[in-house]
Short mmCIF file of C-alpha atoms and ligand atoms in Angstrom, two decimals:
data_model
loop_
_atom_site.label_atom_id
_atom_site.label_comp_id
_atom_site.label_asym_id
_atom_site.label_seq_id
_atom_site.Cartn_x
_atom_site.Cartn_y
_atom_site.Cartn_z
CA MET K 1 355.85 88.26 108.43
CA VAL K 2 354.75 86.99 111.12
CA SER K 3 351.23 87.89 112.68
CA ARG K 4 350.97 89.89 116.61
CA VAL K 5 347.62 88.72 118.27
CA ILE K 6 347.62 90.33 121.29
CA PRO K 7 344.98 88.95 123.47
CA VAL K 8 342.28 91.24 124.86
CA LYS K 9 341.49 91.84 128.27
CA PRO K 10 338.73 89.31 130.04
CA PHE K 11 335.22 90.30 128.91
CA ASP K 12 331.68 89.72 129.20
CA LEU K 13 330.14 90.51 125.80
CA VAL K 14 326.32 90.72 125.96
CA ILE K 15 324.34 90.03 123.20
CA PHE K 16 321.37 90.89 123.02
CA GLY K 17 319.33 89.77 119.81
CA GLY K 18 322.13 86.97 119.94
CA THR K 19 319.76 83.91 118.38
CA GLY K 20 319.20 86.79 115.47
CA ASP K 21 320.08 86.71 112.05
CA LEU K 22 323.08 89.41 112.05
CA ALA K 23 324.29 87.52 115.33
CA ARG K 24 324.57 83.94 113.68
CA ARG K 25 326.04 85.35 110.52
CA LYS K 26 328.23 87.22 111.45
CA ILE K 27 328.88 88.24 115.36
CA LEU K 28 329.10 84.98 116.45
CA PRO K 29 331.43 82.85 113.95
CA GLY K 30 333.38 86.18 114.35
CA LEU K 31 334.17 85.75 117.62
CA PHE K 32 335.30 81.78 117.21
CA ARG K 33 337.64 83.47 114.70
CA ARG K 34 339.44 85.47 116.99
CA PHE K 35 339.29 82.55 119.77
CA ILE K 36 340.70 80.40 117.29
CA ALA K 37 344.05 83.26 116.16
CA GLY K 38 343.87 83.40 120.76
CA GLN K 39 342.51 87.11 120.69
CA MET K 40 339.87 85.84 123.23
CA PRO K 41 340.95 85.03 126.91
CA SER K 42 339.85 81.82 128.06
CA ASP K 43 338.02 83.43 131.00
CA ALA K 44 336.16 85.48 128.57
CA ARG K 45 332.49 84.93 128.12
CA ILE K 46 329.55 85.75 125.42
CA ILE K 47 326.39 86.21 127.38
CA GLY K 48 322.76 85.55 124.26
CA ALA K 49 319.99 87.69 125.49
CA ALA K 50 317.00 87.13 123.40
CA ARG K 51 313.18 86.39 123.48
CA SER K 52 313.67 82.65 121.93
CA ASP K 53 312.93 80.30 125.08
CA ILE K 54 316.10 78.23 125.52
CA ASP K 55 318.73 77.58 127.81
CA ALA K 56 322.57 78.03 127.30
CA GLN K 57 322.82 74.83 126.32
CA GLY K 58 320.30 75.11 123.28
CA PHE K 59 322.34 78.62 122.57
CA ARG K 60 325.63 76.66 122.33
CA ASP K 61 323.70 74.56 119.96
CA MET K 62 322.52 76.94 118.03
CA VAL K 63 326.00 78.42 117.41
CA ARG K 64 327.38 75.13 116.28
CA GLN K 65 325.50 75.29 114.10
CA ALA K 66 325.84 78.98 112.90
CA VAL K 67 329.44 78.29 112.49
CA SER K 68 328.69 75.70 110.52
CA GLU K 69 326.31 77.28 108.43
CA PHE K 70 327.94 80.96 108.17
CA GLY K 71 331.68 80.60 109.15
CA GLY K 72 333.04 80.03 105.74
CA THR K 73 336.91 78.60 105.70
CA LEU K 74 339.74 79.14 107.73
CA GLY K 75 342.81 78.83 106.21
CA ASP K 76 342.07 75.25 104.33
CA LYS K 77 339.72 74.03 106.94
CA ALA K 78 335.94 74.80 107.13
CA LEU K 79 335.49 76.97 110.55
CA ALA K 80 333.32 74.33 111.94
CA GLU K 81 335.98 71.60 111.89
CA TYR K 82 338.36 73.69 114.09
CA ASP K 83 339.31 71.64 117.71
CA GLU K 84 339.02 74.75 119.27
CA LEU K 85 335.23 74.71 118.57
CA ASP K 86 333.76 72.96 122.28
CA SER K 87 336.33 75.14 124.13
CA PHE K 88 334.53 78.13 122.38
CA LEU K 89 331.08 77.04 123.04
CA ALA K 90 331.81 76.19 126.72
CA GLN K 91 332.63 80.14 127.18
CA LEU K 92 328.97 80.79 125.85
CA ASP K 93 326.05 81.66 128.30
CA TYR K 94 322.28 82.50 127.49
CA VAL K 95 319.43 84.46 129.10
CA THR K 96 315.69 84.68 127.93
CA ILE K 97 315.34 88.39 128.54
CA ASP K 98 312.70 90.68 127.65
CA ALA K 99 313.78 93.87 126.43
CA MET K 100 310.44 95.93 127.00
CA GLY K 101 309.46 93.85 130.56
CA GLU K 102 311.18 92.60 133.71
CA GLN K 103 311.94 89.41 132.77
CA GLY K 104 315.48 88.03 132.82
CA TRP K 105 317.15 91.07 134.06
CA SER K 106 318.01 89.69 137.63
CA GLU K 107 319.12 86.53 135.82
CA LEU K 108 321.76 88.82 133.38
CA ARG K 109 322.65 90.72 136.69
CA SER K 110 324.06 87.37 138.35
CA LYS K 111 325.87 86.46 135.17
CA VAL K 112 327.91 89.60 134.56
CA ARG K 113 331.13 90.13 136.05
CA LYS K 114 331.36 93.45 137.16
CA GLU K 115 335.44 93.58 137.79
CA LEU K 116 335.94 92.53 133.77
CA VAL K 117 335.38 94.99 130.56
CA ASN K 118 330.93 94.50 130.01
CA ALA K 119 329.81 95.25 126.62
CA PHE K 120 326.56 95.05 125.64
CA TYR K 121 325.84 94.24 122.19
CA PHE K 122 323.11 95.51 121.08
CA SER K 123 321.79 92.96 117.48
CA VAL K 124 317.72 94.08 117.85
CA ALA K 125 315.85 96.31 115.99
CA PRO K 126 316.61 100.08 116.94
CA SER K 127 313.28 100.95 118.45
CA LEU K 128 314.69 98.51 121.49
CA PHE K 129 318.08 100.54 122.31
CA GLY K 130 315.98 103.16 124.57
CA ASP K 131 314.76 100.09 126.38
CA ILE K 132 317.57 97.75 126.98
CA ALA K 133 319.70 101.37 127.72
CA GLU K 134 317.33 101.75 130.89
CA ARG K 135 317.03 98.82 131.50
CA LEU K 136 320.75 98.13 131.62
CA LYS K 137 320.74 101.44 134.26
CA LYS K 138 317.72 100.35 136.64
CA HIS K 139 319.25 97.26 136.70
CA GLY K 140 322.61 97.59 138.07
CA LEU K 141 324.40 96.27 134.95
CA ALA K 142 326.34 99.18 133.79
CA ASP K 143 328.63 101.61 135.00
CA GLU K 144 330.83 104.60 133.76
CA ASP K 145 333.17 101.82 132.14
CA SER K 146 330.37 99.48 130.39
CA ARG K 147 330.41 100.11 126.22
CA ILE K 148 327.37 99.39 124.49
CA VAL K 149 327.83 98.38 120.76
CA VAL K 150 324.53 99.70 118.49
CA GLU K 151 323.83 98.48 115.07
CA LYS K 152 322.46 100.24 111.80
CA PRO K 153 319.92 101.91 110.94
CA PHE K 154 320.64 104.87 113.42
CA GLY K 155 317.42 107.10 112.54
CA ARG K 156 315.98 107.30 109.84
CA ASP K 157 316.30 111.27 109.53
CA LEU K 158 317.68 113.53 111.56
CA SER K 159 315.32 114.07 113.82
CA SER K 160 315.11 110.63 114.80
CA ALA K 161 318.57 110.10 114.84
CA GLN K 162 319.07 113.43 116.83
CA GLU K 163 316.13 111.86 119.44
CA LEU K 164 318.35 108.17 119.95
CA ASN K 165 321.03 110.16 120.27
CA GLU K 166 319.45 111.91 122.91
CA THR K 167 317.94 108.72 124.49
CA LEU K 168 321.44 107.48 124.69
CA ALA K 169 323.12 110.17 125.72
CA SER K 170 320.78 110.00 128.88
CA PHE K 171 321.80 106.43 130.27
CA PHE K 172 325.51 106.32 128.80
CA LYS K 173 328.32 109.14 127.93
CA GLU K 174 329.50 109.43 124.36
CA LYS K 175 332.75 107.56 125.25
CA GLN K 176 330.80 104.50 125.92
CA ILE K 177 328.47 104.29 122.89
CA TYR K 178 329.93 101.89 119.75
CA ARG K 179 327.91 102.80 116.96
CA ILE K 180 328.60 100.05 114.09
CA ASP K 181 329.30 100.71 110.54
CA HIS K 182 330.62 97.80 109.60
CA TYR K 183 332.71 99.24 106.56
CA LEU K 184 335.34 100.96 108.82
CA GLY K 185 336.28 97.77 110.34
CA LYS K 186 337.69 96.63 107.11
CA GLU K 187 340.95 96.23 106.24
CA THR K 188 341.14 97.80 103.32
CA VAL K 189 339.28 100.73 104.31
CA GLN K 190 342.33 100.96 107.82
CA ASN K 191 344.85 100.66 104.51
CA LEU K 192 343.73 103.67 102.92
CA MET K 193 344.85 105.79 106.19
CA ALA K 194 347.78 103.46 106.38
CA LEU K 195 348.56 104.74 103.03
CA ARG K 196 347.48 108.22 103.03
CA PHE K 197 349.05 109.01 106.21
CA GLY K 198 352.15 106.21 106.51
CA ASN K 199 353.72 107.38 103.18
CA ILE K 200 355.16 110.82 102.20
CA MET K 201 354.44 110.30 98.64
CA PHE K 202 350.24 110.54 98.42
CA GLU K 203 350.03 113.54 100.18
CA PRO K 204 351.51 116.12 97.92
CA LEU K 205 349.18 114.49 95.36
CA TRP K 206 345.90 113.97 97.11
CA ASN K 207 344.30 117.72 96.09
CA ALA K 208 342.36 119.13 93.27
CA ASN K 209 345.42 120.33 91.83
CA TYR K 210 346.46 116.51 91.22
CA VAL K 211 342.85 114.43 91.32
CA ASP K 212 340.41 114.52 88.56
CA HIS K 213 337.67 112.81 90.40
CA ILE K 214 336.83 110.16 92.56
CA GLN K 215 334.49 107.39 92.41
CA ILE K 216 333.03 105.45 95.25
CA THR K 217 330.97 102.60 94.03
CA VAL K 218 329.08 99.67 96.58
CA ALA K 219 327.49 97.75 94.10
CA GLU K 220 325.96 94.04 95.00
CA THR K 221 323.84 91.77 92.92
CA VAL K 222 321.23 90.36 95.42
CA GLY K 223 317.94 92.00 95.33
CA VAL K 224 315.63 92.91 98.57
CA SER K 225 313.58 89.66 98.03
CA GLY K 226 312.76 88.54 101.78
CA ARG K 227 313.34 91.53 103.02
CA GLY K 228 311.22 93.79 100.29
CA ALA K 229 308.97 95.75 102.91
CA TYR K 230 311.43 96.70 104.96
CA TYR K 231 314.22 97.73 102.97
CA ASP K 232 311.05 99.92 100.89
CA LYS K 233 310.86 102.42 104.28
CA SER K 234 314.56 103.12 103.37
CA GLY K 235 315.85 102.64 99.87
CA ALA K 236 320.01 103.07 98.95
CA MET K 237 320.05 106.48 99.85
CA ARG K 238 319.17 105.55 103.67
CA ASP K 239 321.16 102.53 103.89
CA MET K 240 323.88 103.26 101.98
CA VAL K 241 324.83 106.45 101.23
CA GLN K 242 323.84 108.03 104.55
CA ASN K 243 326.53 105.87 106.61
CA HIS K 244 328.65 102.91 104.15
CA LEU K 245 329.15 105.72 101.27
CA MET K 246 329.61 108.75 103.42
CA GLN K 247 331.57 107.37 105.53
CA LEU K 248 334.38 106.12 102.83
CA LEU K 249 334.25 109.38 101.33
CA CYS K 250 334.91 111.14 104.57
CA LEU K 251 338.35 109.11 104.91
CA ILE K 252 338.91 109.59 101.72
CA ALA K 253 338.89 113.26 102.00
CA MET K 254 339.34 114.11 105.62
CA GLU K 255 342.55 116.25 106.20
CA PRO K 256 345.27 114.65 108.17
CA PRO K 257 344.15 114.28 111.53
CA SER K 258 347.24 115.25 114.32
CA GLN K 259 347.58 112.05 115.84
CA PHE K 260 345.26 108.39 115.16
CA SER K 261 343.21 108.67 117.93
CA SER K 262 339.74 108.37 118.22
CA ASP K 263 338.00 111.70 118.50
CA SER K 264 340.84 113.17 116.13
CA VAL K 265 340.24 111.01 113.11
CA ARG K 266 336.87 111.47 114.06
CA ASP K 267 336.92 115.35 114.35
CA GLU K 268 338.34 115.69 110.76
CA LYS K 269 335.66 113.30 108.90
CA LEU K 270 332.69 115.43 110.90
CA LYS K 271 334.45 118.70 109.13
CA VAL K 272 334.23 116.79 105.46
CA ILE K 273 330.54 115.80 106.39
CA ARG K 274 329.84 119.22 106.86
CA ALA K 275 331.48 120.39 103.97
CA LEU K 276 329.28 118.45 101.69
CA GLN K 277 327.83 120.55 99.30
CA PRO K 278 323.90 120.35 98.60
CA VAL K 279 323.14 117.98 95.83
CA ALA K 280 321.55 119.22 92.73
CA PRO K 281 318.56 117.16 91.05
CA HIS K 282 320.12 116.66 88.14
CA GLU K 283 323.18 115.43 89.52
CA ILE K 284 321.74 112.05 91.09
CA VAL K 285 319.63 109.54 88.83
CA ARG K 286 317.60 107.06 90.88
CA GLY K 287 316.57 103.43 89.97
CA GLN K 288 314.43 100.44 90.58
CA TYR K 289 315.41 96.47 89.36
CA ASP K 290 313.76 95.27 86.53
CA ALA K 291 312.46 91.76 86.40
CA THR K 292 314.31 88.72 84.38
CA GLU K 293 312.95 85.66 83.82
CA THR K 294 313.86 83.55 87.17
CA THR K 295 314.11 87.23 89.30
CA LEU K 296 311.65 89.66 90.57
CA SER K 297 311.57 93.42 89.77
CA TYR K 298 311.69 95.94 92.58
CA ARG K 299 308.71 96.83 92.71
CA GLU K 300 307.18 92.95 93.20
CA ASP K 301 310.04 92.30 95.71
CA ALA K 302 309.14 95.27 97.71
CA GLU K 303 305.16 93.99 97.53
CA ASN K 304 304.44 97.98 96.37
CA PRO K 305 303.56 98.19 93.29
CA ARG K 306 303.86 102.32 93.19
CA THR K 307 306.85 102.63 95.12
CA PHE K 308 309.27 105.47 94.43
CA THR K 309 312.03 104.27 96.71
CA GLU K 310 315.31 103.79 95.06
CA SER K 311 317.36 100.24 94.69
CA PHE K 312 319.83 102.20 93.10
CA ILE K 313 321.75 105.65 93.19
CA MET K 314 324.30 107.87 91.91
CA MET K 315 325.02 111.27 92.56
CA LYS K 316 327.91 113.64 91.97
CA THR K 317 328.76 115.76 95.14
CA HIS K 318 331.38 118.15 96.08
CA ILE K 319 333.31 118.90 98.92
CA ALA K 320 333.49 122.95 99.59
CA ASN K 321 336.99 123.63 101.00
CA PHE K 322 339.99 124.48 99.70
CA ARG K 323 341.57 120.87 99.18
CA TRP K 324 339.04 119.40 96.89
CA ALA K 325 337.00 122.88 95.60
CA GLY K 326 335.93 121.47 92.23
CA VAL K 327 336.31 117.92 92.13
CA PRO K 328 333.88 116.06 91.74
CA PHE K 329 332.62 112.69 94.13
CA TYR K 330 330.66 110.47 92.24
CA LEU K 331 328.97 108.13 94.40
CA ARG K 332 326.99 105.03 93.18
CA THR K 333 325.57 101.80 94.69
CA GLY K 334 322.77 99.36 94.01
CA LYS K 335 321.36 95.90 94.27
CA ARG K 336 320.86 93.20 91.24
CA MET K 337 323.87 94.95 89.71
CA SER K 338 326.27 92.83 87.66
CA ASN K 339 328.68 92.55 89.87
CA ARG K 340 329.33 92.51 93.34
CA ALA K 341 332.32 94.38 93.97
CA SER K 342 333.06 97.75 96.09
CA GLU K 343 335.57 100.01 95.13
CA ILE K 344 337.04 103.49 95.36
CA ALA K 345 338.89 105.37 92.53
CA VAL K 346 341.15 107.71 93.19
CA VAL K 347 341.58 109.15 89.07
CA PHE K 348 344.42 111.37 89.17
CA LYS K 349 344.58 114.77 86.38
CA ALA K 350 346.68 113.84 82.66
CA LEU K 351 349.81 114.91 82.39
CA PRO K 352 350.40 118.46 81.42
CA HIS K 353 352.41 117.62 78.67
CA SER K 354 353.47 114.83 77.21
CA ILE K 355 356.91 114.10 75.71
CA PHE K 356 355.70 110.49 73.76
CA ASP K 357 353.99 110.88 70.90
CA SER K 358 350.21 110.25 72.22
CA ASN K 359 348.95 111.23 75.98
CA ASP K 360 346.14 108.67 75.77
CA HIS K 361 347.72 105.99 77.51
CA GLY K 362 345.50 106.43 80.51
CA ARG K 363 346.12 108.19 83.63
CA ASN K 364 347.50 107.11 87.53
CA VAL K 365 344.12 105.39 89.42
CA LEU K 366 344.53 104.64 92.59
CA SER K 367 341.54 102.21 93.22
CA ILE K 368 340.82 100.59 96.64
CA GLN K 369 339.12 97.47 96.62
CA LEU K 370 337.17 96.07 99.50
CA GLN K 371 334.92 93.66 97.89
CA PRO K 372 334.95 90.62 96.79
CA ASP K 373 338.74 90.59 97.56
CA GLU K 374 340.51 93.73 99.42
CA GLY K 375 343.45 94.71 98.16
CA ILE K 376 344.96 97.74 96.34
CA THR K 377 346.27 98.92 92.89
CA MET K 378 348.23 101.58 91.41
CA ASP K 379 347.63 102.18 87.83
CA MET K 380 350.79 103.28 86.28
CA THR K 381 352.32 104.07 83.13
CA ILE K 382 355.05 101.86 81.84
CA LYS K 383 357.20 100.98 78.69
CA GLU K 384 355.69 97.99 77.21
CA PRO K 385 358.12 95.59 76.89
CA GLY K 386 359.92 94.11 74.00
CA PRO K 387 361.34 95.91 70.83
CA GLY K 388 359.57 98.18 68.60
CA GLY K 389 359.92 101.53 69.65
CA MET K 390 358.49 103.40 72.77
CA ARG K 391 355.10 102.68 72.93
CA LEU K 392 353.51 102.93 76.51
CA VAL K 393 351.46 100.90 78.21
CA ASN K 394 349.07 101.20 81.81
CA VAL K 395 349.10 98.57 83.68
CA PRO K 396 348.21 97.59 87.44
CA LEU K 397 350.67 97.96 90.55
CA ASP K 398 348.50 95.32 92.16
CA MET K 399 349.15 94.75 95.90
CA SER K 400 346.29 92.04 97.24
CA PHE K 401 346.64 91.33 100.47
CA ALA K 402 346.18 87.64 99.90
CA ASP K 403 349.55 88.06 98.04
CA ALA K 404 351.00 90.11 99.98
CA LEU K 405 350.90 88.92 103.35
CA GLY K 406 351.09 84.73 102.37
CA PRO K 407 349.48 82.48 104.71
CA ASP K 408 349.01 85.37 107.54
CA ALA K 409 346.40 86.85 105.17
CA ASP K 410 344.05 84.25 106.78
CA ASP K 411 344.66 85.84 110.06
CA VAL K 412 343.22 89.33 108.91
CA PRO K 413 340.21 89.91 111.21
CA ASP K 414 336.83 90.40 109.43
CA ALA K 415 335.33 93.53 110.11
CA TYR K 416 333.10 92.72 112.83
CA GLU K 417 335.99 90.97 114.31
CA ARG K 418 337.94 93.48 114.49
CA LEU K 419 335.33 95.84 115.64
CA ILE K 420 334.21 94.01 118.76
CA MET K 421 338.05 93.67 119.46
CA ASP K 422 338.07 97.67 119.07
CA VAL K 423 335.04 97.78 122.15
CA ILE K 424 336.59 96.11 124.61
CA ARG K 425 340.07 97.58 123.70
CA GLY K 426 338.07 100.55 124.67
CA ASN K 427 338.99 101.77 121.54
CA GLN K 428 336.63 104.11 118.77
CA THR K 429 338.23 105.52 116.41
CA LEU K 430 336.23 103.32 113.65
CA PHE K 431 333.03 103.83 115.05
CA MET K 432 330.76 106.69 114.31
CA ARG K 433 330.27 109.65 116.52
CA GLY K 434 326.87 110.96 117.47
CA ASP K 435 327.63 114.07 116.18
CA GLU K 436 329.19 112.49 112.68
CA VAL K 437 325.85 110.69 112.07
CA GLU K 438 323.61 113.94 112.91
CA ALA K 439 325.40 116.01 110.20
CA ALA K 440 325.04 112.90 107.86
CA TRP K 441 321.68 112.98 108.68
CA ALA K 442 321.14 117.08 107.64
CA TRP K 443 323.13 116.38 104.56
CA THR K 444 320.55 113.62 103.36
CA ASP K 445 317.66 114.76 104.76
CA PRO K 446 316.54 117.85 102.17
CA ILE K 447 317.86 115.03 99.23
CA ILE K 448 315.12 112.84 99.83
CA GLU K 449 312.95 115.58 101.17
CA ASP K 450 313.19 117.00 97.60
CA TRP K 451 312.31 113.46 95.67
CA LYS K 452 309.26 113.55 97.65
CA ALA K 453 307.88 117.12 97.41
CA ARG K 454 308.51 116.32 93.29
CA ASN K 455 307.41 112.89 93.34
CA ASP K 456 310.34 112.24 92.00
CA VAL K 457 310.25 108.29 90.05
CA PRO K 458 313.25 105.96 89.95
CA LYS K 459 314.45 105.18 86.50
CA PRO K 460 313.74 101.22 85.60
CA TYR K 461 316.93 99.34 84.93
CA ASP K 462 318.09 95.42 83.72
CA SER K 463 319.20 93.51 86.25
CA GLY K 464 322.45 92.59 86.16
CA SER K 465 323.78 95.65 84.94
CA MET K 466 325.45 98.57 86.27
CA GLY K 467 321.97 100.61 87.34
CA PRO K 468 320.18 102.89 84.67
CA LEU K 469 321.81 104.06 81.60
CA ASP K 470 321.54 107.65 82.88
CA SER K 471 324.04 106.64 85.57
CA GLN K 472 326.74 106.79 82.56
CA ALA K 473 325.04 109.72 81.02
CA LEU K 474 325.95 111.99 83.69
CA MET K 475 329.35 110.98 83.78
CA GLN K 476 329.86 111.24 79.55
CA ARG K 477 328.68 114.62 80.14
CA ASP K 478 331.05 115.57 82.37
CA GLY K 479 333.68 113.63 79.47
CA ARG K 480 334.03 111.10 82.40
CA ALA K 481 333.45 107.21 82.59
CA TRP K 482 332.95 104.77 85.44
CA ARG K 483 335.28 102.33 85.90
CA GLU K 484 335.15 98.61 85.10
CA LEU K 485 334.59 96.94 88.38
CA LYS K 486 336.37 93.29 88.70
CA LYS K 487 334.33 90.51 88.62
P1 NAD W 501 316.52 89.62 114.19
O1 NAD W 501 314.77 89.88 113.59
O2 NAD W 501 316.83 88.38 113.10
O3 NAD W 501 316.70 88.89 115.34
C1 NAD W 501 315.99 89.99 116.16
C2 NAD W 501 316.74 89.73 117.75
O4 NAD W 501 316.34 90.46 118.66
C3 NAD W 501 316.39 88.66 117.90
O5 NAD W 501 317.60 87.42 118.61
C4 NAD W 501 315.10 88.42 118.95
O6 NAD W 501 315.34 87.09 119.64
C5 NAD W 501 315.51 89.36 119.63
N1 NAD W 501 314.27 90.40 119.91
C6 NAD W 501 313.02 90.92 119.84
N2 NAD W 501 312.60 91.22 120.22
C7 NAD W 501 313.14 91.13 121.45
C8 NAD W 501 312.53 91.69 122.91
N3 NAD W 501 311.49 92.50 123.16
N4 NAD W 501 313.82 91.16 123.88
C9 NAD W 501 314.68 90.99 123.97
N5 NAD W 501 315.00 90.45 122.55
C10 NAD W 501 314.24 90.77 121.05
O7 NAD W 501 317.11 90.75 113.70
P2 NAD W 501 318.89 90.77 112.87
O8 NAD W 501 318.77 90.76 111.40
O9 NAD W 501 319.35 90.07 113.20
O10 NAD W 501 319.09 92.48 113.59
C11 NAD W 501 318.83 93.02 114.56
C12 NAD W 501 320.15 94.04 114.13
O11 NAD W 501 321.00 94.33 113.78
C13 NAD W 501 319.12 95.20 113.57
O12 NAD W 501 319.14 96.73 114.58
C14 NAD W 501 319.47 95.12 112.16
O13 NAD W 501 319.23 96.69 111.53
C15 NAD W 501 320.79 95.28 112.10
N6 NAD W 501 321.68 94.64 110.87
C16 NAD W 501 321.76 93.48 110.74
C17 NAD W 501 321.67 92.74 109.48
C18 NAD W 501 321.58 91.70 109.01
O14 NAD W 501 322.54 91.53 108.22
N7 NAD W 501 320.67 90.87 109.58
C19 NAD W 501 323.01 93.97 108.88
C20 NAD W 501 323.22 94.97 109.38
C21 NAD W 501 322.42 95.68 110.62
#
């Protein structure tokens, strides 16, 4: 398979917060990978803009360090060992800037080349988004063609999200605003759309007549130590469900858009969010992880012994439309779970009648793995090979990208890389629109308010488990079970 990397147009990308954790871990190593792939033109430039009082050389040294610390490997070599690193660093520049004051803005103005694609990545606390947007306009840095990229969290409820949307809208048009949800940049997530809408065989079955239920799991093994006080203000519902799980649910559930364009896709996703049913309290399980001999409990990590914030959530929800009437969508996500694994599973119904001796050989399940390895499997029933009569067995048809694409799998960009290149291309398909984010909060808010009103106390669960036992029980009540996740 020949990889087709098409260089993007020359650009100046300004990263506000270019010395921060996200920039060092994800954005800058990701951009270097695109550089190696030949996608970043030689006259493109990345300008770090942050509070740190360093010069361009200091920034390059920091990026070299970040690539070696967080860059991982590409092919059989550490990213930092690629000869291209010096040329990449030469395309970096830096401005010390104060997002809330006037320092550094005219210097930045003198560095950004208006004739190129201009993108401004807000990799800073959301409280600074408005200040930066305002100064970009005030200092003549942004025009009709500029793009801004904003990080999560986008608000903490409907009213704060509306306020943020209004602030950004007073300086930029919606077509200039790229709200990142890095789950949408994952290869498999896009493959989900390719699978659904590029094949004839799935769409006829993709509805309440043939699908029994859907499971979406995003499990992490890490806890919140180090950022517990920050996390405690949000919890799993705000941090994961309102954005990442909701986006995955939308891609599974949406109607086929009439074309693969940003507004057609986002219109369909919005309809799904608006059709989501309110969730009854007895269909939600919230949890907090316990301590182990070597790790602290959630309450200790959060430095808040009486916190009611959840580090785990599971819920059952429904989509009230023709396609999905009666089909439960089970969502769960949590910290300190047994596996780091994210999976979407479409569990099909049992056969209406089996001609074989037994009908308990398993169902067809299409599962899409996002983590740790991306891939898609389809569980199918076949005859167990060999003599001994007609015994049936359920086996996965496996499509791991690493196997299917061979060496080209290395060229598959990481989510952040892909999304940044989409910003430069001006393609908003994989970014959340303002109305989508607001609709997601409109569904989330009453659920959270209900917990507050009832002083709902999360259930403790063992670190290294799959959450409170109630989460299994909720499934069992429905005669179903959570799938075992791949290690
Ligand atoms: P960070 O605290 O590590 O970095 C913040 C950056 O902002 C630094 O470069 C700092 O110099 C700059 N900054 C702070 N105040 C400034 C000011 N007044 N003027 C100019 N620059 C200023 O934060 P982070 O972890 O990199 O997160 C950045 C954003 O990304 C946040 O919105 C966060 O919620 C989001 N995010 C981060 C991660 C992650 O893995 N770190 C993941 C998802 C989303």
